[in-house]
Tab-separated table of C-alpha atoms in Angstrom:
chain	number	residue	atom	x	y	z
W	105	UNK	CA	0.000	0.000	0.000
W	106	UNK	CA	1.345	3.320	-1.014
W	107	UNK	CA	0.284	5.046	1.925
W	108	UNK	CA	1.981	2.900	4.558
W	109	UNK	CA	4.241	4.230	7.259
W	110	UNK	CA	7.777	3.815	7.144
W	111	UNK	CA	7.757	2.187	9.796
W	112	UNK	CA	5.552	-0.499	8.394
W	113	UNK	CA	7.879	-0.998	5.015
W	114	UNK	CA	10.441	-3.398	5.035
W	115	UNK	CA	13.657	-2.392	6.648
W	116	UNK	CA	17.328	-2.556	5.329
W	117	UNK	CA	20.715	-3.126	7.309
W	118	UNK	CA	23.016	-4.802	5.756
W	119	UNK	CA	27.175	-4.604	4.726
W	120	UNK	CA	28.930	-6.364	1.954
W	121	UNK	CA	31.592	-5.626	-0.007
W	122	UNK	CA	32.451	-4.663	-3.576
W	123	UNK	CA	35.798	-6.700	-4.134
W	124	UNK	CA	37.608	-5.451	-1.156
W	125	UNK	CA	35.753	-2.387	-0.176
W	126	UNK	CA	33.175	-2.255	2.151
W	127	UNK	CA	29.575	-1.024	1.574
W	128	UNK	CA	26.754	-0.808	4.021
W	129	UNK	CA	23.187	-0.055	3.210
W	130	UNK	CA	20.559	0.846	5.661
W	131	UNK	CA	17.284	2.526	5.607
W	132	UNK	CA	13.660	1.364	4.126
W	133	UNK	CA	12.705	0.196	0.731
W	134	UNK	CA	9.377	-1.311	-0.359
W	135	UNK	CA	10.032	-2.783	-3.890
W	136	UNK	CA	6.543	-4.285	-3.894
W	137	UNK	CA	4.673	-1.226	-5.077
W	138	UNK	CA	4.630	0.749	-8.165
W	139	UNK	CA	6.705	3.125	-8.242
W	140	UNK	CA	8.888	1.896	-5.602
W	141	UNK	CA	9.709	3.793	-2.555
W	142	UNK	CA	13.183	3.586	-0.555
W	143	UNK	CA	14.952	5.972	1.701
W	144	UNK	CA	18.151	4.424	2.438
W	145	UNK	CA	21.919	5.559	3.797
W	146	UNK	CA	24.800	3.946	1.764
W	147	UNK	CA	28.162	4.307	3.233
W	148	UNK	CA	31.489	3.466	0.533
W	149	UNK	CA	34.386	3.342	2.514
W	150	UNK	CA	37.751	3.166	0.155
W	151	UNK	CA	37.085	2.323	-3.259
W	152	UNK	CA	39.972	2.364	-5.196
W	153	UNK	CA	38.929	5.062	-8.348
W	154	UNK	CA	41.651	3.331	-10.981
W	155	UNK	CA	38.820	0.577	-12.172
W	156	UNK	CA	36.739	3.703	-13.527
W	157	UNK	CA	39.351	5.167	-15.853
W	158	UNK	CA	37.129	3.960	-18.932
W	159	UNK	CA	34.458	6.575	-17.347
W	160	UNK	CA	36.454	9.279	-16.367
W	161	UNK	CA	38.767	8.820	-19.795
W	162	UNK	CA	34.617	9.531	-21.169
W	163	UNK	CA	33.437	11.999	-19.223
W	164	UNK	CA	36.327	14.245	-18.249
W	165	UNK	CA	38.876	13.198	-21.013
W	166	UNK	CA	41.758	12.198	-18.121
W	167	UNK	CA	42.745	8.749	-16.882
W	168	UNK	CA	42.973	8.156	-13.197
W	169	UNK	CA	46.540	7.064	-11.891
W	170	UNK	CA	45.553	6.683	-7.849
W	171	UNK	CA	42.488	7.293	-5.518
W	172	UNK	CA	40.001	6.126	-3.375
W	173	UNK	CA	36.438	7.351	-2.792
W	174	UNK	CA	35.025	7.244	0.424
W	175	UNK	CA	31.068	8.564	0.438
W	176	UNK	CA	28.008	8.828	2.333
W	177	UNK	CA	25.156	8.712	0.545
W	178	UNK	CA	20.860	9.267	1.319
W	179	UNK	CA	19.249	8.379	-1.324
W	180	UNK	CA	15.002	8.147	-1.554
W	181	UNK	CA	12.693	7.684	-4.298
W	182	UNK	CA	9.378	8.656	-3.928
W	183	UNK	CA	6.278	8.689	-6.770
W	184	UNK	CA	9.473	7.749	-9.413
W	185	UNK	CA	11.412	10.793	-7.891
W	186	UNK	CA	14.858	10.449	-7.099
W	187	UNK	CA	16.627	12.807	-4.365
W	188	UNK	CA	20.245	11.850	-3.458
W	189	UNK	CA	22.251	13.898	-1.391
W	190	UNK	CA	26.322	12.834	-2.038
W	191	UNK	CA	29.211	13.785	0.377
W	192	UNK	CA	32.238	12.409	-1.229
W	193	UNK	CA	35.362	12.349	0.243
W	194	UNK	CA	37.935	11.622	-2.436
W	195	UNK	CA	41.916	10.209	-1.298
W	196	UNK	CA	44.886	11.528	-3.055
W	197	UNK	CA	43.388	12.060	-6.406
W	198	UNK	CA	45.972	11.777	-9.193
W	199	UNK	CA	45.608	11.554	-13.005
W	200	UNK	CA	47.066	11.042	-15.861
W	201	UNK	CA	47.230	12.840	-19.067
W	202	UNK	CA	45.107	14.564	-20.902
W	203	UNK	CA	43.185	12.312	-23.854
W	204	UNK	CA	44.436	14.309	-26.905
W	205	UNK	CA	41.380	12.384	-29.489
W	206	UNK	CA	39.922	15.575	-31.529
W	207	UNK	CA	36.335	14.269	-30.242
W	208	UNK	CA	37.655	13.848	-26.306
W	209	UNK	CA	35.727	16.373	-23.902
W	210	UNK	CA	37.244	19.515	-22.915
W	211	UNK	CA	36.633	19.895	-19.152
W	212	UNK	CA	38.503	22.222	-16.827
W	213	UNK	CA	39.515	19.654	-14.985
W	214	UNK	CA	42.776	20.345	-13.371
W	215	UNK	CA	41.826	24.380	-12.766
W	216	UNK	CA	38.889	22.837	-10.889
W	217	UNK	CA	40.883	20.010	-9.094
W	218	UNK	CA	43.742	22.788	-7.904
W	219	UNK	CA	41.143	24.655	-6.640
W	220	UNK	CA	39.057	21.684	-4.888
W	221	UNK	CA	42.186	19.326	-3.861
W	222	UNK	CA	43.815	20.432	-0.342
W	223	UNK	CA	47.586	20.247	0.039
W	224	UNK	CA	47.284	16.991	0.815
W	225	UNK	CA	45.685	15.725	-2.856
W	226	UNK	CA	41.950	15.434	-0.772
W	227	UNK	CA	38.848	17.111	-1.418
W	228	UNK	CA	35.538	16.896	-0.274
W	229	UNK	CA	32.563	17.171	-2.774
W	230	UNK	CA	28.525	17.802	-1.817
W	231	UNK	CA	26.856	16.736	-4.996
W	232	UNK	CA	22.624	16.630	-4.475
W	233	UNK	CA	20.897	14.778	-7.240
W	234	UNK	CA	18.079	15.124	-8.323
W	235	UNK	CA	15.887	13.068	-11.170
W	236	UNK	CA	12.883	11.043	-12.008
W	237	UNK	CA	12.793	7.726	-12.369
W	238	UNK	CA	10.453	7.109	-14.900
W	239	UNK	CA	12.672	9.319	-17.392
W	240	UNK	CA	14.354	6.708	-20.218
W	241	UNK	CA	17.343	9.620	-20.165
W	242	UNK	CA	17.879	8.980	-16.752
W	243	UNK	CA	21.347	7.375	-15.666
W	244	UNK	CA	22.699	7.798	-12.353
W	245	UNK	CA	26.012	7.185	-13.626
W	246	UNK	CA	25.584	10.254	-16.136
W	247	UNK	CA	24.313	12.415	-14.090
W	248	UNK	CA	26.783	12.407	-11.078
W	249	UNK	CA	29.541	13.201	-14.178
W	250	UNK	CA	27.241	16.044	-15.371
W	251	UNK	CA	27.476	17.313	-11.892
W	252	UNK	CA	30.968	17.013	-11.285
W	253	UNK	CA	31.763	18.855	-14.565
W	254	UNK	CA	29.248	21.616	-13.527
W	255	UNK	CA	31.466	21.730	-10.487
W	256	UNK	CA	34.497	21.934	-12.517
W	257	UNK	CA	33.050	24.595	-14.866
W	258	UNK	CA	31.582	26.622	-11.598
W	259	UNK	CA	35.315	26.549	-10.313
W	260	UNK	CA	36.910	28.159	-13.768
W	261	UNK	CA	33.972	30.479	-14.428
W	262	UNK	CA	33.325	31.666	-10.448
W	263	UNK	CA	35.993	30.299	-8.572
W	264	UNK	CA	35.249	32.994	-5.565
W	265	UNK	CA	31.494	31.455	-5.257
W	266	UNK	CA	33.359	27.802	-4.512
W	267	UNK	CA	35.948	29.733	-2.050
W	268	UNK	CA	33.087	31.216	-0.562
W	269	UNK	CA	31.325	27.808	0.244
W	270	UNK	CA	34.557	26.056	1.149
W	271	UNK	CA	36.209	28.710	3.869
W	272	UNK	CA	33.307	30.855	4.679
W	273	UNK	CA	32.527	34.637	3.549
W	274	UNK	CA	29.618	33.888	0.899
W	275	UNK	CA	29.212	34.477	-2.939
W	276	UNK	CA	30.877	38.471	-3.202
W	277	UNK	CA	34.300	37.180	-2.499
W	278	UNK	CA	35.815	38.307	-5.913
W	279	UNK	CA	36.149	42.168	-5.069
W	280	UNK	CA	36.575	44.484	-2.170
W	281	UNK	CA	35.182	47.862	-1.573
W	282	UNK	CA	37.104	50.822	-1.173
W	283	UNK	CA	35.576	54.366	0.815
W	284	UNK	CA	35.611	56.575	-2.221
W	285	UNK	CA	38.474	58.455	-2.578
W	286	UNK	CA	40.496	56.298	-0.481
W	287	UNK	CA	42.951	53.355	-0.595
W	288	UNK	CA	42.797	51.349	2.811
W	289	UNK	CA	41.114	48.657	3.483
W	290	UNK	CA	37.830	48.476	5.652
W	291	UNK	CA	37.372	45.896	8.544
W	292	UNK	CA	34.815	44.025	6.162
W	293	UNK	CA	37.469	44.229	3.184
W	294	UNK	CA	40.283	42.478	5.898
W	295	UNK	CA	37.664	39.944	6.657
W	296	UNK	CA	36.718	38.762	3.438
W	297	UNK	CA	40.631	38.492	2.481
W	298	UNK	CA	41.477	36.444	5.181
W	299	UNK	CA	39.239	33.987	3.770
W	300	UNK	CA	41.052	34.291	0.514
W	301	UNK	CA	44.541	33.997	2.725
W	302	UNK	CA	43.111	30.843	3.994
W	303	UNK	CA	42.020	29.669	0.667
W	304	UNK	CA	45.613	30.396	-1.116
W	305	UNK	CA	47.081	28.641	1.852
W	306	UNK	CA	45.485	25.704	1.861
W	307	UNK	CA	45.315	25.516	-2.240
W	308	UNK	CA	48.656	26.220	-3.145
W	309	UNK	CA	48.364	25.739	-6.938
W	310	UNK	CA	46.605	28.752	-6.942
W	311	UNK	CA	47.445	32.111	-7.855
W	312	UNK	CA	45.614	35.510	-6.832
W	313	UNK	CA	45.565	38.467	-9.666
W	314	UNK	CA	44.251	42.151	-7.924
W	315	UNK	CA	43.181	44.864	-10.113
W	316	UNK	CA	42.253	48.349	-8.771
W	317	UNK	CA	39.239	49.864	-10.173
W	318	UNK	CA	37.940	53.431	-9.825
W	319	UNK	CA	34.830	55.574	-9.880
W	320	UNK	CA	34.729	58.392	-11.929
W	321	UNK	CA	31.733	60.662	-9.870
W	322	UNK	CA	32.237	58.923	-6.341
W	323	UNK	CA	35.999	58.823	-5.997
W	324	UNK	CA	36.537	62.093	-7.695
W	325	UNK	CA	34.088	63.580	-5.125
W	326	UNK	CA	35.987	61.163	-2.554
W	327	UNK	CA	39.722	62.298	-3.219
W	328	UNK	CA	38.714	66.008	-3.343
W	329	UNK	CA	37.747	65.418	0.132
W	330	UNK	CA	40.994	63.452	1.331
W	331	UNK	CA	43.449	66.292	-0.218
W	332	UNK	CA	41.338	68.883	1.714
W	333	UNK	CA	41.872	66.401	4.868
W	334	UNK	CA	45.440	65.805	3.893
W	335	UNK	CA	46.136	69.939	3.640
W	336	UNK	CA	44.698	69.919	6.950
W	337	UNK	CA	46.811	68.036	8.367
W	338	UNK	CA	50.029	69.246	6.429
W	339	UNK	CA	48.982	72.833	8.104
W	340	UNK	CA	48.894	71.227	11.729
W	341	UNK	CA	52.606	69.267	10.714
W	342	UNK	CA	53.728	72.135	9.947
W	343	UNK	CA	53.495	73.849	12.786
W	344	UNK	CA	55.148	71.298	14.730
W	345	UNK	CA	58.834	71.913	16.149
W	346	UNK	CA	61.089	70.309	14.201
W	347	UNK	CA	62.508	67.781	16.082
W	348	UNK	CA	58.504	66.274	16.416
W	349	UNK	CA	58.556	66.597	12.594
W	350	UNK	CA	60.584	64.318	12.031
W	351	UNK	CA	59.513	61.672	14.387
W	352	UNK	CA	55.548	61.990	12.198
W	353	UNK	CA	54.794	62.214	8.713
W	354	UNK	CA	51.867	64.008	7.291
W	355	UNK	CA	49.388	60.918	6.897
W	356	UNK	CA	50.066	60.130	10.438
W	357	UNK	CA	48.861	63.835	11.630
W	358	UNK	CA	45.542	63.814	14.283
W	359	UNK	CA	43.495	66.667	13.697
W	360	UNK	CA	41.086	66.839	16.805
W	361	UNK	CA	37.963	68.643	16.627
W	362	UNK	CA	38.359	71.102	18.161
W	363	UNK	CA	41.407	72.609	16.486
W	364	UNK	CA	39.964	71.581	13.062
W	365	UNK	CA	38.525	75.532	12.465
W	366	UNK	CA	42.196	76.594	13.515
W	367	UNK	CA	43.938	74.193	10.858
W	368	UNK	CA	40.939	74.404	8.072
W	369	UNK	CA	41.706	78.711	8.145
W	370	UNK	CA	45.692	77.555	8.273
W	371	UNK	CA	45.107	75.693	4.864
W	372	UNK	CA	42.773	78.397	3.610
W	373	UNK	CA	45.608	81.377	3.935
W	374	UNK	CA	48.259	79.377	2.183
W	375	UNK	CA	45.690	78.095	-0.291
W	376	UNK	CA	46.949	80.023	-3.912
W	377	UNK	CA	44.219	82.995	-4.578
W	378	UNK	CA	45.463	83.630	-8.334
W	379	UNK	CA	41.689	85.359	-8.534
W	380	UNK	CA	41.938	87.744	-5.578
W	381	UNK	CA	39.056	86.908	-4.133
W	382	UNK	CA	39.890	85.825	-0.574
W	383	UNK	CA	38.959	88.873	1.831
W	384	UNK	CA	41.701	90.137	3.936
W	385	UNK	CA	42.685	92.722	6.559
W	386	UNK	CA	46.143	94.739	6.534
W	387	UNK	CA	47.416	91.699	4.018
W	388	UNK	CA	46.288	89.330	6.417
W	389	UNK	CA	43.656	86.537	5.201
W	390	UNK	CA	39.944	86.992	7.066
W	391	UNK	CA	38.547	83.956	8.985
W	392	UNK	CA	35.633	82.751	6.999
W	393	UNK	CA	33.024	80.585	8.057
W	394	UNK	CA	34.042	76.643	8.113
W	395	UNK	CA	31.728	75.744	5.029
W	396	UNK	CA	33.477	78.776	3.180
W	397	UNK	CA	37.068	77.818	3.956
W	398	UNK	CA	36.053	74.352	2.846
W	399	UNK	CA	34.868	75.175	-0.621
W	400	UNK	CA	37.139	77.552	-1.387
W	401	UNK	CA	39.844	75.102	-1.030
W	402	UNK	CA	37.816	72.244	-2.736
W	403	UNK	CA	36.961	74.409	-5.656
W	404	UNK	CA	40.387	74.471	-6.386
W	405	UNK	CA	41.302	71.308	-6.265
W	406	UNK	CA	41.946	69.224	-9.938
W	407	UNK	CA	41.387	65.800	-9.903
W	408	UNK	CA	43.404	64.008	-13.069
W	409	UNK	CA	43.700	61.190	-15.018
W	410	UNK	CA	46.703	60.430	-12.659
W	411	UNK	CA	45.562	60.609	-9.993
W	412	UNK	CA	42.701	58.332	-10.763
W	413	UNK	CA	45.332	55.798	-11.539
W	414	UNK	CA	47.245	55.950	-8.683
W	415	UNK	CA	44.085	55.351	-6.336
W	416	UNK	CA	43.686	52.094	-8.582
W	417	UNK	CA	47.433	51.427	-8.146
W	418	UNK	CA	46.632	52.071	-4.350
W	419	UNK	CA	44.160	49.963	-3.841
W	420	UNK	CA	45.457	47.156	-5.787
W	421	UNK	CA	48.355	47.208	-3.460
W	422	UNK	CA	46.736	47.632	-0.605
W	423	UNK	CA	45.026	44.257	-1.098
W	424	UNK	CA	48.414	42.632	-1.840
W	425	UNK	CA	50.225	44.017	1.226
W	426	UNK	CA	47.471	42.857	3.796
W	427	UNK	CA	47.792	39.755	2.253
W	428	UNK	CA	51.449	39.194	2.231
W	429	UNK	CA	51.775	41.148	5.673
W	430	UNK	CA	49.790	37.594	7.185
W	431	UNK	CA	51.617	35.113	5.268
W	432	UNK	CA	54.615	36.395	3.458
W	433	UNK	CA	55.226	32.627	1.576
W	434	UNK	CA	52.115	34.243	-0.735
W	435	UNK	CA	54.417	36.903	-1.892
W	436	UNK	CA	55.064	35.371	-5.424
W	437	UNK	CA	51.565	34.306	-5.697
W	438	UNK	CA	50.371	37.719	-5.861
W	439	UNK	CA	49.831	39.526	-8.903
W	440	UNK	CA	48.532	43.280	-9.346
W	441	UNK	CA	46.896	43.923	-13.124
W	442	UNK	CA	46.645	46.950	-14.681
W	443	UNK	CA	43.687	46.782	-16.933
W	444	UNK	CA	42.827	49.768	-19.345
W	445	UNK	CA	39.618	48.000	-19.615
W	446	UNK	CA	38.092	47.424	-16.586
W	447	UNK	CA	35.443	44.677	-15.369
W	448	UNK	CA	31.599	46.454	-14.812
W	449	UNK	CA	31.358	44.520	-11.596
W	450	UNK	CA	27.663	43.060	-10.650
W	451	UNK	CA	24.734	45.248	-10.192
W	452	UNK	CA	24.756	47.177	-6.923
W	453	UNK	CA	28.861	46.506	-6.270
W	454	UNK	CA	30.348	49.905	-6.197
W	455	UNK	CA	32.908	50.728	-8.494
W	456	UNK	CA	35.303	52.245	-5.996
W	457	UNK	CA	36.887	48.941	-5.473
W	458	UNK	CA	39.446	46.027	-6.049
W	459	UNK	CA	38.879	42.932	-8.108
W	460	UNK	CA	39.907	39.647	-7.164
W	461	UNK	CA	41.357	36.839	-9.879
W	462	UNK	CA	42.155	33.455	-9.562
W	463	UNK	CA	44.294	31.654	-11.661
């Protein structure tokens, strides 16, 4: 009867072994009605991977040379649907080379296996499956391949989205955002690349490309801002004895808030007035209001082509020093691009930012 409990269907619990590897089954399965219903647990514990060469040579156009596959496995049919949920663990995965027949499949394979193998030749695959029964198309066989070449196609085309799943940090782990204007790194950006530290260290086939990227409204907006901050802070340094200037530098300059007026009207008097325009008394420069100082200066500050690039520079490096600062044995695996054409991002990632690579 269809509509029996579980409890009521025949039970499974049993081990065996295919050649030497053993296999237990346990679970339910009724094959008496139509379509049949189980819901069992299948455990493989070692099975040497060299016997399916012919499958792999097949599927993924490479020969396997040594492995052993070790999986847990629930898999229930129910009205001639299939769910399987697969958690592979795979031993010291090696193959061979590449078939070189014109009509041989060309799979990413070893991009995806330097990015899923640990530095011990492991990795650990989830692979759900999903199917109906009653479909003549259907083969179990073929469709665990189709999934593991997704996988492999997922890891060349958005290899972030896997690093994201494997170490933590989610899906947006291919860029990191940048305050307009400015090149260090938020406590969000240094979270999200100590993921990627941990995924470079524990992959270490891989290789990390950084490209700085700019905005043309927000981080020209954004720099005007951080040279009138900078100026600031050069008109505070230089009023510093000597001797404490050269302990500091500029960049490293507090301005408190309450002697920000005092430094702002600094900056404004040595601020350039080529248009004569700046009210004064006896040759001296008036006080203005804060918001007057302010524009004054800003108004006359030209943001280039340069200096667009450098902030892209800047925040390309930026990325690579954090990263080589916590594990300096990354230092040649590092690379910062220069692209004249630059990625669009995704929709809603702003453009005052770094993009991550992996290759």
């Amino acid at each position: 009867d269809i509509g029996q409990t579980q409890e009521a269907r025949p039970k499974v619990d049993f081990t065996a072994k295919i050649g030497p590897t053993p296999i237990s089954v346990t679970g339910v399965v009724d094959p008496v009605i139509t379509p049949i219903y189980s819901n069992l647990a299948i455990s493989v514990n070692g099975m040497e991977l060299v016997p399916l060469t012919p499958y792999t040579l097949k599927n993924l156009a490479y020969p396997i040379q040594k492995g052993r596959l070790y999986a847990d496995v629930t898999f229930k049919t129910d009205d001639w649907v299939l769910d399987a949920k697969n958690k592979f663990f795979i031993e010291q995965l090696q193959l061979g080379k590449k078939d070189k027949r014109p009509d041989a499949p060309n799979i990413p394979v070893e991009f995806g296996l330097s990015l899923l193998q640990d530095s011990n030749g492991d990795m650990q695959l989830n692979l759900p499956i999903t199917g109906r029964l009653d479909d003549p198309n259907f083969r179990i066989g073929g469709i665990v391949f189709k999934a593991i070449i997704n996988l492999f196609f997922k890891a060349l085309t958005s290899p972030f989205s896997l690093i994201g799943s494997m170490f933590g940090g989610g899906e947006n782990m291919d860029f990191v955002v940048f305050e307009p204007g400015r090149a260090g790194l938020s406590a969000q950006g240094e979270e999200k690349l100590d993921t990627v530290i941990k995924a470079l260290t524990e992959r270490r086939k891989l290789k990390l490309e950084v490209d700085g990227v700019v905005d043309p409204v927000a981080d020209k907006n954004g720099l005007i801002q951080a040279i009138l901050e900078r100026k600031v802070r050069q008109a505070k340094y230089d009023e510093l004895p000597r001797y404490k200037r050269a302990e500091t530098t500029v960049d490293q300059i507090k301005v408190a808030p309450d002697e920000y007026e005092d430094m702002l009207y600094e900056a404004y008097a040595d601020e350039p007035d080529e248009e004569d325009v700046k009210p004064t008394t006896l040759f001296v420069t008036d006080r203005q209001p804060v918001e007057v100082m302010e524009k004054f200066i800003r108004d006359r500050i030209n943001v280039t082509a340069e200096m667009f690039h450098e902030l892209a520079m800047q925040r390309a490096g930026a990325v690579k020093e954090y990263i080589i600062t916590r594990n300096p044995e990354l230092t040649d695996r590092v690379f910062l691009l220069d692209k004249e054409a630059k990625s669009g991002g995704k929709t809603g990632v702003p453009k005052h930012r770094a993009d991550l690579g992996i290759n």
